[in-house]
mmCIF file of C-alpha atoms in Angstrom:
data_model
loop_
_atom_site.group_PDB
_atom_site.id
_atom_site.type_symbol
_atom_site.label_atom_id
_atom_site.label_comp_id
_atom_site.label_asym_id
_atom_site.label_seq_id
_atom_site.Cartn_x
_atom_site.Cartn_y
_atom_site.Cartn_z
ATOM 1 C CA MET A 1 48.934 -1.426 -46.672
ATOM 2 C CA THR A 2 51.523 -3.899 -45.427
ATOM 3 C CA ASP A 3 53.538 -4.061 -42.252
ATOM 4 C CA LEU A 4 56.768 -2.120 -42.224
ATOM 5 C CA THR A 5 60.041 -3.978 -41.800
ATOM 6 C CA ARG A 6 62.194 -3.154 -38.795
ATOM 7 C CA ASP A 7 64.400 -0.901 -40.962
ATOM 8 C CA GLN A 8 61.340 0.879 -42.343
ATOM 9 C CA VAL A 9 60.023 1.445 -38.805
ATOM 10 C CA ARG A 10 63.359 3.014 -37.882
ATOM 11 C CA LEU A 11 63.198 5.198 -40.978
ATOM 12 C CA SER A 12 59.601 6.191 -40.172
ATOM 13 C CA ARG A 13 60.693 7.276 -36.687
ATOM 14 C CA ARG A 14 63.593 9.240 -38.143
ATOM 15 C CA MET A 15 61.254 10.905 -40.630
ATOM 16 C CA SER A 16 58.875 11.802 -37.773
ATOM 17 C CA LEU A 17 61.741 13.299 -35.790
ATOM 18 C CA VAL A 18 62.774 15.496 -38.712
ATOM 19 C CA LEU A 19 59.298 16.466 -39.979
ATOM 20 C CA ARG A 20 57.537 16.853 -36.605
ATOM 21 C CA HIS A 21 60.092 17.798 -33.998
ATOM 22 C CA ARG A 22 63.629 18.676 -35.104
ATOM 23 C CA PRO A 23 64.137 19.447 -38.811
ATOM 24 C CA GLU A 24 67.448 21.100 -37.984
ATOM 25 C CA VAL A 25 69.058 17.726 -37.123
ATOM 26 C CA ALA A 26 68.903 16.943 -40.844
ATOM 27 C CA GLY A 27 69.841 20.481 -41.887
ATOM 28 C CA LEU A 28 66.319 21.155 -43.153
ATOM 29 C CA THR A 29 63.918 24.054 -42.765
ATOM 30 C CA LEU A 30 60.191 23.442 -43.090
ATOM 31 C CA ASP A 31 58.061 26.032 -44.848
ATOM 32 C CA ALA A 32 55.195 27.749 -43.018
ATOM 33 C CA ASN A 33 52.897 24.775 -43.647
ATOM 34 C CA GLY A 34 55.433 22.100 -42.656
ATOM 35 C CA TRP A 35 56.492 21.102 -46.178
ATOM 36 C CA VAL A 36 60.020 20.426 -47.428
ATOM 37 C CA PRO A 37 60.986 19.473 -51.007
ATOM 38 C CA VAL A 38 61.216 15.688 -51.401
ATOM 39 C CA ALA A 39 64.586 15.977 -53.192
ATOM 40 C CA ASP A 40 66.050 17.932 -50.251
ATOM 41 C CA PHE A 41 64.554 15.442 -47.794
ATOM 42 C CA LEU A 42 66.019 12.427 -49.606
ATOM 43 C CA THR A 43 69.459 14.027 -49.689
ATOM 44 C CA ALA A 44 69.341 15.107 -46.046
ATOM 45 C CA LEU A 45 68.305 11.636 -44.824
ATOM 46 C CA GLY A 46 70.492 9.759 -47.307
ATOM 47 C CA ILE A 47 67.641 7.566 -48.511
ATOM 48 C CA SER A 48 66.205 6.569 -51.872
ATOM 49 C CA ARG A 49 62.845 7.578 -53.270
ATOM 50 C CA THR A 50 61.817 3.911 -53.129
ATOM 51 C CA GLU A 51 62.541 3.768 -49.380
ATOM 52 C CA LEU A 52 60.572 6.973 -48.831
ATOM 53 C CA ASP A 53 57.603 5.780 -50.883
ATOM 54 C CA LEU A 54 57.460 2.444 -49.021
ATOM 55 C CA VAL A 55 57.343 4.161 -45.625
ATOM 56 C CA VAL A 56 54.779 6.752 -46.752
ATOM 57 C CA ALA A 57 52.526 4.136 -48.385
ATOM 58 C CA ASN A 58 52.765 1.504 -45.656
ATOM 59 C CA ASN A 59 52.790 3.571 -42.481
ATOM 60 C CA ASP A 60 49.933 2.307 -40.321
ATOM 61 C CA LYS A 61 48.833 5.803 -39.384
ATOM 62 C CA SER A 62 49.507 7.588 -42.694
ATOM 63 C CA ARG A 63 51.759 9.983 -40.785
ATOM 64 C CA PHE A 64 53.207 11.592 -43.905
ATOM 65 C CA ALA A 65 51.803 13.380 -46.936
ATOM 66 C CA VAL A 66 53.517 13.923 -50.278
ATOM 67 C CA ALA A 67 52.109 16.450 -52.727
ATOM 68 C CA ALA A 68 53.202 18.613 -55.620
ATOM 69 C CA GLY A 69 53.027 22.352 -55.058
ATOM 70 C CA ASP A 70 51.768 24.929 -57.530
ATOM 71 C CA ASP A 71 55.328 25.086 -58.840
ATOM 72 C CA GLY A 72 55.333 21.340 -59.619
ATOM 73 C CA VAL A 73 57.883 20.555 -56.899
ATOM 74 C CA GLU A 74 56.997 17.512 -54.822
ATOM 75 C CA ARG A 75 57.057 18.111 -51.089
ATOM 76 C CA ILE A 76 56.647 16.010 -47.952
ATOM 77 C CA ARG A 77 55.328 16.834 -44.487
ATOM 78 C CA ALA A 78 54.006 15.163 -41.376
ATOM 79 C CA SER A 79 50.197 15.034 -41.368
ATOM 80 C CA GLN A 80 50.050 16.268 -37.738
ATOM 81 C CA GLY A 81 51.799 15.843 -34.399
ATOM 82 C CA HIS A 82 54.309 18.667 -34.620
ATOM 83 C CA SER A 83 56.021 19.829 -31.455
ATOM 84 C CA ARG A 84 55.281 23.353 -30.310
ATOM 85 C CA ARG A 85 58.915 24.209 -30.993
ATOM 86 C CA VAL A 86 58.262 23.654 -34.724
ATOM 87 C CA GLU A 87 56.211 26.560 -36.031
ATOM 88 C CA VAL A 88 53.833 25.204 -38.658
ATOM 89 C CA ASP A 89 50.325 25.961 -39.818
ATOM 90 C CA LEU A 90 48.901 22.834 -41.411
ATOM 91 C CA ASP A 91 46.315 25.065 -43.083
ATOM 92 C CA LEU A 92 43.519 22.656 -42.213
ATOM 93 C CA PRO A 93 40.055 24.148 -42.522
ATOM 94 C CA PRO A 94 37.657 23.906 -39.589
ATOM 95 C CA ALA A 95 35.548 20.755 -39.814
ATOM 96 C CA GLU A 96 32.347 19.590 -38.162
ATOM 97 C CA PRO A 97 33.298 16.626 -35.963
ATOM 98 C CA PRO A 98 31.159 13.555 -35.349
ATOM 99 C CA ALA A 99 29.091 13.643 -32.155
ATOM 100 C CA THR A 100 31.636 11.480 -30.349
ATOM 101 C CA LEU A 101 35.410 11.050 -30.628
ATOM 102 C CA PHE A 102 37.857 9.111 -28.458
ATOM 103 C CA HIS A 103 41.230 9.562 -26.781
ATOM 104 C CA GLY A 104 43.401 6.734 -25.466
ATOM 105 C CA THR A 105 45.955 7.451 -22.756
ATOM 106 C CA PRO A 106 47.921 5.624 -20.048
ATOM 107 C CA ARG A 107 45.942 5.167 -16.823
ATOM 108 C CA ALA A 108 48.641 7.189 -15.027
ATOM 109 C CA ASN A 109 47.177 10.304 -16.712
ATOM 110 C CA LEU A 110 43.635 9.672 -15.452
ATOM 111 C CA ASP A 111 43.590 12.047 -12.451
ATOM 112 C CA SER A 112 45.163 14.999 -14.262
ATOM 113 C CA ILE A 113 42.810 14.578 -17.247
ATOM 114 C CA ARG A 114 39.754 14.405 -14.989
ATOM 115 C CA ARG A 115 40.946 17.625 -13.321
ATOM 116 C CA ASP A 116 42.343 19.607 -16.293
ATOM 117 C CA GLY A 117 40.898 17.944 -19.385
ATOM 118 C CA LEU A 118 42.989 17.084 -22.415
ATOM 119 C CA ARG A 119 45.755 19.558 -23.230
ATOM 120 C CA PRO A 120 48.144 19.472 -26.178
ATOM 121 C CA ARG A 121 51.170 19.581 -23.840
ATOM 122 C CA SER A 122 54.206 19.777 -26.141
ATOM 123 C CA ARG A 123 52.144 19.491 -29.349
ATOM 124 C CA HIS A 124 50.053 21.984 -31.285
ATOM 125 C CA HIS A 125 46.762 20.116 -30.786
ATOM 126 C CA VAL A 126 44.989 17.384 -28.851
ATOM 127 C CA HIS A 127 44.654 14.310 -31.106
ATOM 128 C CA LEU A 128 41.363 12.418 -31.162
ATOM 129 C CA SER A 129 40.353 9.129 -32.789
ATOM 130 C CA VAL A 130 37.119 8.165 -34.514
ATOM 131 C CA ASP A 131 36.778 4.832 -32.707
ATOM 132 C CA VAL A 132 37.752 2.963 -29.547
ATOM 133 C CA PRO A 133 40.124 0.449 -31.216
ATOM 134 C CA THR A 134 42.215 3.259 -32.698
ATOM 135 C CA ALA A 135 42.247 5.123 -29.382
ATOM 136 C CA LEU A 136 43.450 1.926 -27.667
ATOM 137 C CA VAL A 137 46.310 1.556 -30.147
ATOM 138 C CA VAL A 138 47.337 5.174 -29.576
ATOM 139 C CA GLY A 139 47.183 4.810 -25.795
ATOM 140 C CA ARG A 140 49.181 1.582 -25.847
ATOM 141 C CA ARG A 141 52.178 3.312 -27.412
ATOM 142 C CA ARG A 142 53.117 4.445 -23.907
ATOM 143 C CA SER A 143 51.539 1.837 -21.610
ATOM 144 C CA ALA A 144 49.640 -1.438 -21.655
ATOM 145 C CA ASP A 145 47.322 -0.030 -18.960
ATOM 146 C CA VAL A 146 45.102 2.276 -21.020
ATOM 147 C CA VAL A 147 41.999 4.368 -20.434
ATOM 148 C CA VAL A 148 39.839 5.489 -23.358
ATOM 149 C CA PHE A 149 37.920 8.710 -22.915
ATOM 150 C CA GLU A 150 34.796 9.478 -24.868
ATOM 151 C CA VAL A 151 34.816 13.081 -26.059
ATOM 152 C CA ALA A 152 31.523 14.897 -26.631
ATOM 153 C CA ALA A 153 32.880 16.507 -29.787
ATOM 154 C CA GLY A 154 29.492 17.535 -31.161
ATOM 155 C CA ALA A 155 28.638 19.363 -27.947
ATOM 156 C CA MET A 156 32.070 20.995 -27.938
ATOM 157 C CA ALA A 157 31.597 22.210 -31.514
ATOM 158 C CA ALA A 158 28.150 23.572 -30.611
ATOM 159 C CA ALA A 159 29.802 25.458 -27.735
ATOM 160 C CA GLY A 160 32.282 27.067 -30.144
ATOM 161 C CA HIS A 161 35.314 24.742 -30.007
ATOM 162 C CA VAL A 162 37.040 24.456 -33.363
ATOM 163 C CA PHE A 163 37.997 21.077 -34.815
ATOM 164 C CA HIS A 164 40.198 20.153 -37.756
ATOM 165 C CA ARG A 165 40.641 16.827 -39.521
ATOM 166 C CA SER A 166 44.112 15.956 -40.755
ATOM 167 C CA ALA A 167 44.739 14.192 -44.052
ATOM 168 C CA ASN A 168 45.066 10.842 -42.257
ATOM 169 C CA GLY A 169 41.752 11.173 -40.396
ATOM 170 C CA VAL A 170 43.016 12.291 -36.986
ATOM 171 C CA TRP A 171 40.775 14.903 -35.383
ATOM 172 C CA LEU A 172 42.540 17.898 -33.837
ATOM 173 C CA THR A 173 41.395 20.542 -31.379
ATOM 174 C CA SER A 174 43.156 22.935 -29.028
ATOM 175 C CA VAL A 175 41.768 21.553 -25.736
ATOM 176 C CA VAL A 176 39.082 19.216 -24.393
ATOM 177 C CA THR A 177 37.511 20.433 -21.173
ATOM 178 C CA PRO A 178 36.712 17.959 -18.366
ATOM 179 C CA GLN A 179 32.959 18.421 -18.747
ATOM 180 C CA HIS A 180 33.190 17.042 -22.315
ATOM 181 C CA LEU A 181 34.943 13.840 -21.193
ATOM 182 C CA SER A 182 33.721 10.529 -19.856
ATOM 183 C CA ILE A 183 35.484 7.217 -19.450
ATOM 184 C CA LYS A 184 34.501 4.858 -22.244
ATOM 185 C CA ARG A 185 36.772 1.921 -21.506
ATOM 186 C CA THR A 186 39.617 0.846 -19.298
ATOM 187 C CA ASN A 187 42.124 -1.760 -20.301
ATOM 188 C CA THR A 188 43.906 -3.348 -17.373
#
């Protein structure tokens, strides 16, 4: 995996907008599982297959998946992160999480998370990372002042919480209650 160029980063953001939040801006409709035919996607975004493949292959978070359906038609979708306004079922089976997962967030969210836990807000799921460095990167997207929470995922699963693992390794769950959270690291 190589770093994306500035133009590829812009394209990746545009792809995320269309596949995760607002497919209608490109005149597209996602199927029930978030897929759209690659040919339709290329036409709607006015890009080449080479440009698409470079962004998909080199995206640091593997945000996109390309696969052929039973009908042989190649399709693309976002691996996770869809807004609630986009009705999709990623059809991810329940998965047994590791004992501990992590969530990085701006320090400004600390009090509300201690009080209410982690909520998906405008997304379908809460996103969790497998390690502290990844959680720090995620948290730093919005602020340099980051807190990393340790999530007692194994205990949550034992208590009946359902977890899913997306194709790019992000762990998803509907909510993380305050009692399953502790501060792992602060970055000031």
